[in-house]
Each structure stands twice: as C-alpha cells, then as structure tokens.
Amino acid sequence: MMLRTTKYAYRGSRKRTVPLWLSSLPQVDWLLLILVVGLTSIGGLMIRSTELHETSVTWWQHWLFGGLGVAIALFIARCRYEHLMQWHWLTYAITNISLIAVIAIGVAANGAQSWIEIAGFNIQPSEFAKVGLIITLAALLHQKDAKTIPSVLRILGVTAVPWVLIMLQPDLGTGLVFGAITLGMLYWANMSPGWLILMISPIISAILFNVLFPGWIIWAILMGLVAWFTLPLRFVSTIFVMGMNFGSGKLSGIFWGLLKDYQKDRLTLFLEPEKNPLGGGYQLIQSRIAIGSGELWGRGLFEGTQTQLNFIPEQHTDFIFSAVGEEFGFIGAIAVLVAFWLICFRLVVIACQANDNFGSLLAIGMLSMISFQVIVNICMTVGLAPITGIPLPWLSYGRSALLTNFIALGLVESVANYRPKKRF
C-alpha cells in the first residue's frame, strides 16, 4: 500500500513529494534521532551478548520497546509542546500520585520498592517522574526565572516533594538525577553561579570533613566569601552559609557512624575494591578487568570472556558499558562517548534555537538528565564513582528508563520542530 503524500513548494519554484507524516516534521533534528536509535541498537546487541548462553529474551524486548519509543517520540514531536504549559500542575500531581502509589502498593526488588506491577509488567514510576519534573520546572521557570531567591526557593520546594517520595523507596540514583535536573535548569534560568555553588557546598563539606579535614575548614570559609558577594543581607547570609557548611561536616560524621558496614562499603569500595574482592568490590573488579581486556579494538562481538562467562552480575543493566569496552575495545568505547557528546551538543543547539524559554528549558532539562546519567554510570564502571544504580541511557536494559528517555526525546524534538524556521 502506498503512503499518502502531500506536496509543498520549495524556494518558490521546485516541488517535492514527501510522506504526509514526514511533512509534519519539517525541522526535527534527525541527527539527534539517528544517534539515539543507533545507541539503542547497540544496546540490544550488548544485552544479547551478556545473555548469549541463557534463554533470556531481554535483548529483543530492548529493541521492541526501543521501536515503541521511537514511535512515541515522533508522535510527540508532531504535537506542539507549548500546550504542556497549561497542564504542568496536573503533570506534577500525576507524578506525585504515582510515587505515592509505589510506596503504598509497590513491588520490592534489590532492596528498593520502586515498581508497580500492571498487566504482568513492572513499571517504575520514578523514571517517568524525571520527565514530569522537567515539564513542571520548565513551566515555572518560563513564568519567572531564577534571578531572585524567592523564585529559587519556589523551585526547590516543588522539587522537594517528589524527591522525598523517591528517597523513601529508597532510590538514591534517581534522587541524584533529580538534583542534577534541578540545578541544570536553574542555571539555565539565569540563577547566579555563586548561588549554584552555595547549593552544592554542604555536600562537598560533608565529603571534605571525612577525607581532608583542613580542606573542610578552608572550604567553609570560601563559601562564606561567596555568600558575602552574592547574597543579600551580607553579614547574616555569610554567618548562615558558614554555619551550614560547618554543620554539614559535623553531621556527616554522625550519620556515617549510623551506617551499617555494607552501606559504608557501597559508598567507599570504589576507591579500593580489592579490600573485599569477593563481596562488595567483586562487580567493580570484574568490570575493570573486562574493559581493560578489550584493549584497542576489543575481543569482538560475542567474544568477550568476562561477558560470556557471566563474571559481572547484572551486566545487562547498570554495567553494560563494560561489555562495550571488552568486545569493542577502546575504539568502541570512545565511539559511544562521542555519540553521547553529539547528543548533548544537539540538545544545547536546540535549547539555543528554541522559540521560547519553555522549550529551551525542556531541552536543558533533558541535557541535565542524560549527561549526568552518562557521566556517573561510566565513572561507576571504571571505578571513579560509587555504584549508585544509575543506568546508561539507551544502552542499559530497563523498559521504564528506555521509554522515559524516548518521551524526553520526543519533547525536545517537538521544540526543534516548532522553532523559528530558517530563511535562506
């Protein structure tokens, strides 16, 4: 059956026949879409490689839901994203209700109650909550930017509700992603860089208190200077900020003492996994062996020994990058990193060319979400960050995460599709 077609004039003289569905996507960023589809395809191959000697069907499910995701993204791209602004509070309400439902009737797995079973499928609402948060914050910051402290506090208050619900599951990885989304969008909405530093300063103080004590004192003093030059009511603000940083350091020592040994290992073993090679450090050690054994060109598809012999637990999810490194080597790993870099670059371009602040903020929200997950996940697999359960976008297996990323892609493609048309 032939596709229905439509004709339109081009430069006033030439005519071109295109499919009707394609004519409604005149300015979609095809490079961005192709890169995402390419990564999803590679993800299916890598998942297949990790399960080559098993009867699991997760690899073709990854492709199946990837195809569904592409269809959803293209459908969303045809719709005008501006209509979401008037529904942002409804989106926010649905997001929070779904997270409350997880706590009430959710299914527990791997120490977290993060899933709801619907028609035989486990759905993870916290993944879809990322998009809900991006839409809500974009609408609020479109109405009023982040140049004033009340506006920033408003955004933090809105973010706090779903963040607390996610941490109650508990889901530390998604909680960190929420923080990255919020900070990235606040920065793009003209928040002072000094305020951004002050917002993350207590976390740095907590780390320095336990790692480098003199550095903790110097850091707290520096934050006081930042507060002096960037906040109103200089004297009060400076005292408050320094007290907050000194207090966070002290409290971190108290909370650290309350943690159980396995919880401490989860946070620190990445620094020296050899301390517990058969326990908490096992997964990271095997991941590094796999990536290192790939050398320059890799062992070849379906030829990785660490991958084929299942030395890395749950490799098809959070540690899928180790399969890429082993079977495609340094060249393959760099190619994946370049693909992610190009995706982030295209998101910045779309944000800069958007028709309004709402569209620009949607693109930056997705940029913050994707870039943070990529950085943390890859650092995690090579031993530069603690294991936090953050998947690698479009490569790791996870139906909810995959569909979430494609929904976010569809929103950004809608921003691209309805940006001001180029004139030649």
Coordinates of C-alpha atoms in Angstrom, one line a residue:
M1 CA 0.0 0.0 0.0
M2 CA 1.4 3.4 -1.0
L3 CA 1.8 6.1 1.6
R4 CA -0.4 9.1 1.3
T5 CA 1.7 12.1 0.1
T6 CA 1.5 15.8 0.1
K7 CA 3.2 18.4 -2.0
Y8 CA 4.6 21.7 -0.9
A9 CA 6.5 24.5 -2.6
Y10 CA 10.3 24.8 -2.1
R11 CA 12.1 28.1 -2.8
G12 CA 9.1 29.1 -4.9
S13 CA 10.0 27.0 -7.9
R14 CA 10.7 23.4 -7.1
K15 CA 8.2 20.9 -5.8
R16 CA 8.9 17.8 -3.8
T17 CA 6.7 14.9 -2.9
V18 CA 7.1 13.6 0.7
P19 CA 5.1 11.3 3.0
L20 CA 2.3 13.1 4.9
W21 CA 3.7 12.1 8.3
L22 CA 7.2 13.4 7.3
S23 CA 5.8 16.7 6.1
S24 CA 4.6 17.4 9.7
L25 CA 8.2 17.1 10.9
P26 CA 10.0 19.8 8.8
Q27 CA 12.6 20.8 11.4
V28 CA 13.0 17.7 13.5
D29 CA 16.7 17.1 14.4
W30 CA 17.3 13.9 12.5
L31 CA 20.9 13.6 13.6
L32 CA 19.8 13.5 17.3
L33 CA 17.2 10.8 16.5
I34 CA 19.7 8.7 14.4
L35 CA 22.2 8.9 17.3
V36 CA 19.6 7.7 19.8
V37 CA 18.4 4.9 17.5
G38 CA 22.0 3.8 17.0
L39 CA 22.7 3.6 20.7
T40 CA 19.5 1.7 21.3
S41 CA 20.5 -0.8 18.6
I42 CA 24.0 -1.2 20.1
G43 CA 22.4 -1.7 23.5
G44 CA 20.3 -4.6 22.2
L45 CA 23.4 -6.2 20.8
M46 CA 25.3 -5.8 24.1
I47 CA 22.4 -7.2 26.1
R48 CA 22.3 -10.2 23.7
S49 CA 26.0 -10.7 24.3
T50 CA 25.6 -10.7 28.1
E51 CA 22.9 -13.4 27.8
L52 CA 24.2 -15.4 24.9
H53 CA 24.2 -18.7 26.8
E54 CA 20.9 -18.1 28.5
T55 CA 17.3 -18.3 27.5
S56 CA 16.5 -14.7 28.4
V57 CA 14.7 -12.6 25.9
T58 CA 15.5 -9.2 27.3
W59 CA 17.6 -8.2 24.3
W60 CA 14.8 -8.3 21.8
Q61 CA 12.5 -6.7 24.4
H62 CA 15.0 -3.8 24.5
W63 CA 14.7 -3.5 20.7
L64 CA 10.9 -3.9 20.9
F65 CA 10.5 -1.1 23.4
G66 CA 13.1 0.9 21.6
G67 CA 10.9 0.8 18.4
L68 CA 7.9 1.7 20.5
G69 CA 9.9 4.6 22.0
V70 CA 10.8 5.9 18.5
A71 CA 7.1 5.9 17.5
I72 CA 6.2 7.7 20.7
A73 CA 9.0 10.3 20.2
L74 CA 7.9 11.0 16.6
F75 CA 4.2 11.3 17.7
I76 CA 5.2 13.8 20.4
A77 CA 7.4 15.7 18.0
R78 CA 4.3 16.4 15.8
C79 CA 2.4 17.9 18.8
R80 CA 3.0 21.5 20.0
Y81 CA 5.0 21.3 23.2
E82 CA 3.6 24.7 24.3
H83 CA 0.3 23.1 25.3
L84 CA 2.0 21.4 28.2
M85 CA 2.5 24.7 30.0
Q86 CA -1.2 24.9 30.9
W87 CA -1.1 21.3 32.2
H88 CA 2.1 21.5 34.3
W89 CA 0.3 21.3 37.7
L90 CA -1.7 18.3 36.5
T91 CA 1.6 16.7 35.4
Y92 CA 3.1 17.4 38.7
A93 CA 0.1 15.9 40.6
I94 CA 0.2 12.7 38.5
T95 CA 3.9 12.4 39.1
N96 CA 3.5 12.6 42.9
I97 CA 0.4 10.4 43.0
S98 CA 2.3 7.7 41.1
L99 CA 5.2 7.9 43.5
I100 CA 2.8 7.6 46.5
A101 CA 1.2 4.6 44.8
V102 CA 4.7 2.9 44.7
I103 CA 5.1 3.4 48.4
A104 CA 1.6 2.0 49.1
I105 CA 1.3 -0.9 46.7
G106 CA 4.7 -1.2 45.0
V107 CA 6.8 -4.3 44.4
A108 CA 10.1 -4.6 46.2
A109 CA 13.3 -5.7 44.4
N110 CA 17.0 -5.3 45.1
G111 CA 16.3 -3.5 48.4
A112 CA 14.0 -0.9 46.9
Q113 CA 10.3 -0.6 46.5
S114 CA 10.3 1.2 43.1
W115 CA 8.0 -0.8 40.8
I116 CA 4.2 -1.2 40.3
E117 CA 3.0 -4.4 38.6
I118 CA 0.5 -3.6 35.8
A119 CA -0.7 -6.4 33.4
G120 CA 2.3 -8.5 34.2
F121 CA 4.8 -5.7 33.6
N122 CA 6.8 -4.0 36.3
I123 CA 6.6 -0.2 35.7
Q124 CA 9.0 2.2 37.5
P125 CA 7.2 5.5 38.1
S126 CA 10.3 7.2 39.4
E127 CA 11.7 7.0 35.8
F128 CA 8.7 8.8 34.3
A129 CA 8.8 11.2 37.2
K130 CA 12.0 12.7 35.7
V131 CA 10.0 13.9 32.7
G132 CA 7.2 15.1 34.9
L133 CA 9.7 17.2 36.9
I134 CA 11.3 18.6 33.8
I135 CA 7.9 19.8 32.4
T136 CA 6.9 21.3 35.7
L137 CA 10.1 23.2 36.3
A138 CA 10.3 24.4 32.7
A139 CA 6.8 25.9 33.0
L140 CA 7.5 27.6 36.4
L141 CA 10.9 29.0 35.2
H142 CA 9.3 30.1 32.0
Q143 CA 6.8 32.2 34.1
K144 CA 9.5 33.5 36.4
D145 CA 13.2 33.0 36.0
A146 CA 15.7 32.2 38.8
K147 CA 17.2 35.6 39.3
T148 CA 15.6 36.1 42.8
I149 CA 15.9 34.0 45.9
P150 CA 12.1 33.5 46.3
S151 CA 12.0 32.1 42.8
V152 CA 14.8 29.7 43.5
L153 CA 13.2 28.6 46.8
R154 CA 9.9 28.0 45.0
I155 CA 11.7 25.6 42.5
L156 CA 13.4 23.8 45.3
G157 CA 10.2 23.4 47.2
V158 CA 8.4 22.0 44.1
T159 CA 11.3 19.5 43.6
A160 CA 11.5 18.5 47.2
V161 CA 8.1 16.7 47.3
P162 CA 8.8 14.1 44.6
W163 CA 12.4 13.9 45.7
V164 CA 11.4 12.9 49.2
L165 CA 8.9 10.3 47.9
I166 CA 11.7 8.8 45.7
M167 CA 14.2 8.7 48.6
L168 CA 11.5 6.9 50.7
Q169 CA 11.6 3.9 48.3
P170 CA 14.7 4.3 48.6
D171 CA 16.1 5.1 45.2
L172 CA 19.4 7.1 45.6
G173 CA 20.3 7.0 41.9
T174 CA 17.0 8.7 40.8
G175 CA 17.3 11.1 43.7
L176 CA 20.7 12.3 42.4
V177 CA 19.3 12.6 38.9
F178 CA 16.5 14.9 40.3
G179 CA 19.2 17.1 41.8
A180 CA 21.1 17.3 38.5
I181 CA 18.0 18.2 36.6
T182 CA 17.0 20.9 39.1
L183 CA 20.5 22.5 39.2
G184 CA 20.9 22.4 35.4
M185 CA 17.6 24.1 34.8
L186 CA 18.1 26.7 37.5
Y187 CA 21.5 27.6 36.0
W188 CA 19.9 28.0 32.5
A189 CA 17.2 30.1 34.0
N190 CA 19.7 32.8 35.0
M191 CA 20.4 31.8 38.6
S192 CA 23.7 33.2 39.9
P193 CA 26.6 30.8 39.6
G194 CA 27.5 31.7 43.1
W195 CA 24.2 30.5 44.4
L196 CA 24.7 27.3 42.5
I197 CA 28.0 26.7 44.3
L198 CA 26.4 27.5 47.6
M199 CA 23.6 25.0 47.0
I200 CA 26.0 22.1 46.5
S201 CA 28.6 23.3 49.1
P202 CA 27.1 21.3 52.0
I203 CA 27.7 18.1 50.1
I204 CA 31.3 19.0 49.4
S205 CA 31.8 20.0 53.1
A206 CA 30.5 16.6 54.2
I207 CA 33.0 14.8 51.9
L208 CA 35.9 17.0 52.9
F209 CA 35.2 16.6 56.6
N210 CA 35.8 12.8 56.2
V211 CA 38.6 12.9 53.6
L212 CA 40.6 16.1 54.1
F213 CA 39.9 17.9 57.4
P214 CA 41.9 21.1 56.8
G215 CA 40.3 21.4 53.3
W216 CA 36.8 21.3 55.0
I217 CA 37.7 24.4 57.1
I218 CA 39.1 26.3 54.1
W219 CA 36.1 25.3 52.0
A220 CA 33.6 26.6 54.6
I221 CA 35.5 30.0 54.8
L222 CA 35.5 30.2 51.0
M223 CA 31.7 29.6 50.9
G224 CA 31.3 32.4 53.4
L225 CA 33.1 34.8 51.0
V226 CA 30.9 33.6 48.1
A227 CA 27.8 34.4 50.3
W228 CA 29.2 37.8 51.1
F229 CA 29.5 38.8 47.5
T230 CA 26.4 37.1 46.1
L231 CA 23.6 37.1 48.7
P232 CA 21.6 40.0 50.3
L233 CA 22.0 40.8 54.0
R234 CA 25.7 40.1 53.7
F235 CA 26.6 39.6 57.3
V236 CA 23.6 37.3 58.2
S237 CA 24.0 35.4 55.0
T238 CA 27.7 34.8 55.5
I239 CA 27.2 33.5 59.0
F240 CA 24.4 31.3 57.9
V241 CA 26.3 29.8 55.0
M242 CA 29.5 29.1 57.0
G243 CA 27.4 27.6 59.8
M244 CA 25.6 25.4 57.3
N245 CA 28.9 24.1 55.9
F246 CA 30.5 23.5 59.3
G247 CA 27.3 21.8 60.4
S248 CA 27.0 19.6 57.4
G249 CA 30.6 18.4 58.0
K250 CA 29.9 17.5 61.6
L251 CA 26.5 15.9 60.8
S252 CA 28.2 13.8 58.1
G253 CA 30.5 12.3 60.8
I254 CA 27.4 11.4 62.9
F255 CA 25.4 9.9 60.0
W256 CA 28.5 7.9 58.9
G257 CA 28.7 6.3 62.3
L258 CA 25.0 5.2 62.0
L259 CA 25.5 3.5 58.6
K260 CA 25.9 -0.3 58.5
D261 CA 29.1 -1.8 57.2
Y262 CA 27.7 -2.9 53.9
Q263 CA 26.3 0.6 53.3
K264 CA 29.7 2.2 54.0
D265 CA 31.3 -0.3 51.6
R266 CA 28.9 0.6 48.9
L267 CA 30.0 4.3 49.2
T268 CA 33.8 3.7 49.6
L269 CA 34.8 0.4 48.0
F270 CA 35.1 2.0 44.6
L271 CA 38.3 3.7 45.9
E272 CA 39.8 0.3 46.8
P273 CA 37.6 -2.6 45.7
E274 CA 40.4 -5.1 46.5
K275 CA 39.5 -4.8 50.2
N276 CA 36.5 -7.0 49.6
P277 CA 37.2 -8.8 46.2
L278 CA 34.5 -11.5 46.7
G279 CA 31.9 -9.2 48.2
G280 CA 31.1 -5.5 47.6
G281 CA 34.2 -5.0 45.3
Y282 CA 33.6 -8.0 43.1
Q283 CA 31.4 -6.4 40.5
L284 CA 33.7 -3.4 40.0
I285 CA 36.9 -5.5 39.8
Q286 CA 35.3 -7.7 37.1
S287 CA 34.1 -4.6 35.2
R288 CA 37.5 -3.1 35.1
I289 CA 39.1 -6.4 34.0
A290 CA 36.5 -6.6 31.2
I291 CA 37.1 -3.1 30.0
G292 CA 40.9 -3.5 30.2
S293 CA 40.9 -6.8 28.4
G294 CA 39.3 -5.1 25.4
E295 CA 42.5 -3.2 24.7
L296 CA 42.4 -1.1 21.5
W297 CA 40.0 -2.9 19.1
G298 CA 38.2 -5.3 21.5
R299 CA 37.8 -9.1 21.5
G300 CA 34.9 -9.0 19.0
L301 CA 31.1 -9.2 19.3
F302 CA 30.0 -12.1 21.4
E303 CA 33.7 -13.0 22.1
G304 CA 34.3 -11.3 25.5
T305 CA 35.3 -13.8 28.1
Q306 CA 34.2 -11.8 31.1
T307 CA 30.9 -11.1 29.4
Q308 CA 30.2 -14.5 28.0
L309 CA 31.1 -16.3 31.3
N310 CA 28.9 -14.0 33.4
F311 CA 31.6 -12.7 35.6
I312 CA 29.8 -9.4 36.1
P313 CA 26.5 -9.6 37.9
E314 CA 23.6 -7.7 36.3
Q315 CA 25.8 -6.6 33.5
H316 CA 22.9 -6.0 31.1
T317 CA 21.6 -3.2 33.2
D318 CA 24.0 -0.8 35.0
F319 CA 27.3 -2.3 33.8
I320 CA 26.5 -2.6 30.1
F321 CA 29.4 -0.3 29.3
S322 CA 31.9 -2.9 30.4
A323 CA 30.5 -5.2 27.7
V324 CA 31.1 -2.4 25.1
G325 CA 34.7 -1.9 26.4
E326 CA 35.5 -5.6 26.3
E327 CA 34.0 -6.5 22.9
F328 CA 34.7 -3.3 21.0
G329 CA 37.7 -2.1 22.9
F330 CA 39.0 1.5 23.4
I331 CA 37.8 2.5 19.9
G332 CA 34.2 1.3 20.6
A333 CA 34.1 2.9 24.0
I334 CA 35.3 6.2 22.5
A335 CA 32.7 5.9 19.7
V336 CA 29.9 5.6 22.3
L337 CA 31.3 8.6 24.2
V338 CA 31.4 10.6 21.0
A339 CA 27.8 9.7 20.3
F340 CA 26.7 10.9 23.7
W341 CA 28.7 14.1 23.3
L342 CA 27.0 14.7 19.9
I343 CA 23.6 14.1 21.6
C344 CA 24.4 16.7 24.3
F345 CA 25.7 19.1 21.7
R346 CA 22.5 18.9 19.7
L347 CA 20.4 19.4 22.8
V348 CA 22.3 22.6 23.5
V349 CA 21.8 23.8 19.9
I350 CA 18.0 23.1 20.2
A351 CA 17.9 24.9 23.5
C352 CA 19.6 28.0 22.0
Q353 CA 17.3 28.0 18.9
A354 CA 14.0 27.3 20.8
N355 CA 11.0 29.5 20.1
D356 CA 10.6 30.4 23.8
N357 CA 12.1 29.9 27.3
F358 CA 9.7 26.9 28.0
G359 CA 11.1 25.0 25.0
S360 CA 14.7 25.9 25.8
L361 CA 14.3 24.7 29.4
L362 CA 12.8 21.4 28.2
A363 CA 15.9 20.8 26.2
I364 CA 18.2 21.7 29.1
G365 CA 16.3 19.5 31.4
M366 CA 16.8 16.5 29.2
L367 CA 20.5 17.6 28.7
S368 CA 21.0 17.6 32.5
M369 CA 19.3 14.2 32.9
I370 CA 21.2 12.4 30.2
S371 CA 24.6 13.9 30.7
F372 CA 24.5 13.3 34.5
Q373 CA 23.5 9.6 34.0
V374 CA 26.2 9.1 31.4
I375 CA 29.0 10.6 33.5
V376 CA 28.0 8.8 36.7
N377 CA 27.4 5.4 35.0
I378 CA 30.6 5.3 33.0
C379 CA 32.6 6.5 36.0
M380 CA 31.0 3.8 38.1
T381 CA 32.0 1.0 35.7
V382 CA 35.7 2.1 35.7
G383 CA 35.9 2.8 39.4
L384 CA 35.8 6.6 39.5
A385 CA 32.4 6.8 41.3
P386 CA 30.4 4.7 43.8
I387 CA 27.9 2.1 42.5
T388 CA 24.6 4.0 42.6
G389 CA 22.3 2.1 40.3
I390 CA 22.1 4.7 37.5
P391 CA 21.6 3.1 34.1
L392 CA 23.4 4.2 30.9
P393 CA 20.7 5.9 28.7
W394 CA 19.5 3.8 25.7
L395 CA 22.1 1.1 26.2
S396 CA 21.2 -0.4 29.6
Y397 CA 18.2 -2.7 29.8
G398 CA 15.2 -1.2 31.6
R399 CA 11.9 -0.7 29.9
S400 CA 10.7 2.2 32.0
A401 CA 14.0 4.0 31.7
L402 CA 14.1 3.5 27.9
L403 CA 10.6 4.8 27.4
T404 CA 11.3 7.8 29.6
N405 CA 14.3 8.7 27.6
F406 CA 12.3 8.5 24.3
I407 CA 9.5 10.6 25.8
A408 CA 12.0 13.2 26.7
L409 CA 13.5 13.0 23.2
G410 CA 10.0 13.5 21.7
L411 CA 9.5 16.7 23.8
V412 CA 12.9 18.1 22.6
E413 CA 12.2 17.1 19.0
S414 CA 8.9 19.0 19.3
V415 CA 10.9 22.0 20.4
A416 CA 13.1 21.6 17.4
N417 CA 10.2 21.0 15.1
Y418 CA 8.4 24.2 16.1
R419 CA 11.4 26.5 16.4
P420 CA 11.6 29.6 14.1
K421 CA 12.1 28.5 10.5
K422 CA 15.4 29.2 8.9
R423 CA 15.4 31.6 5.9
F424 CA 17.8 31.4 3.1

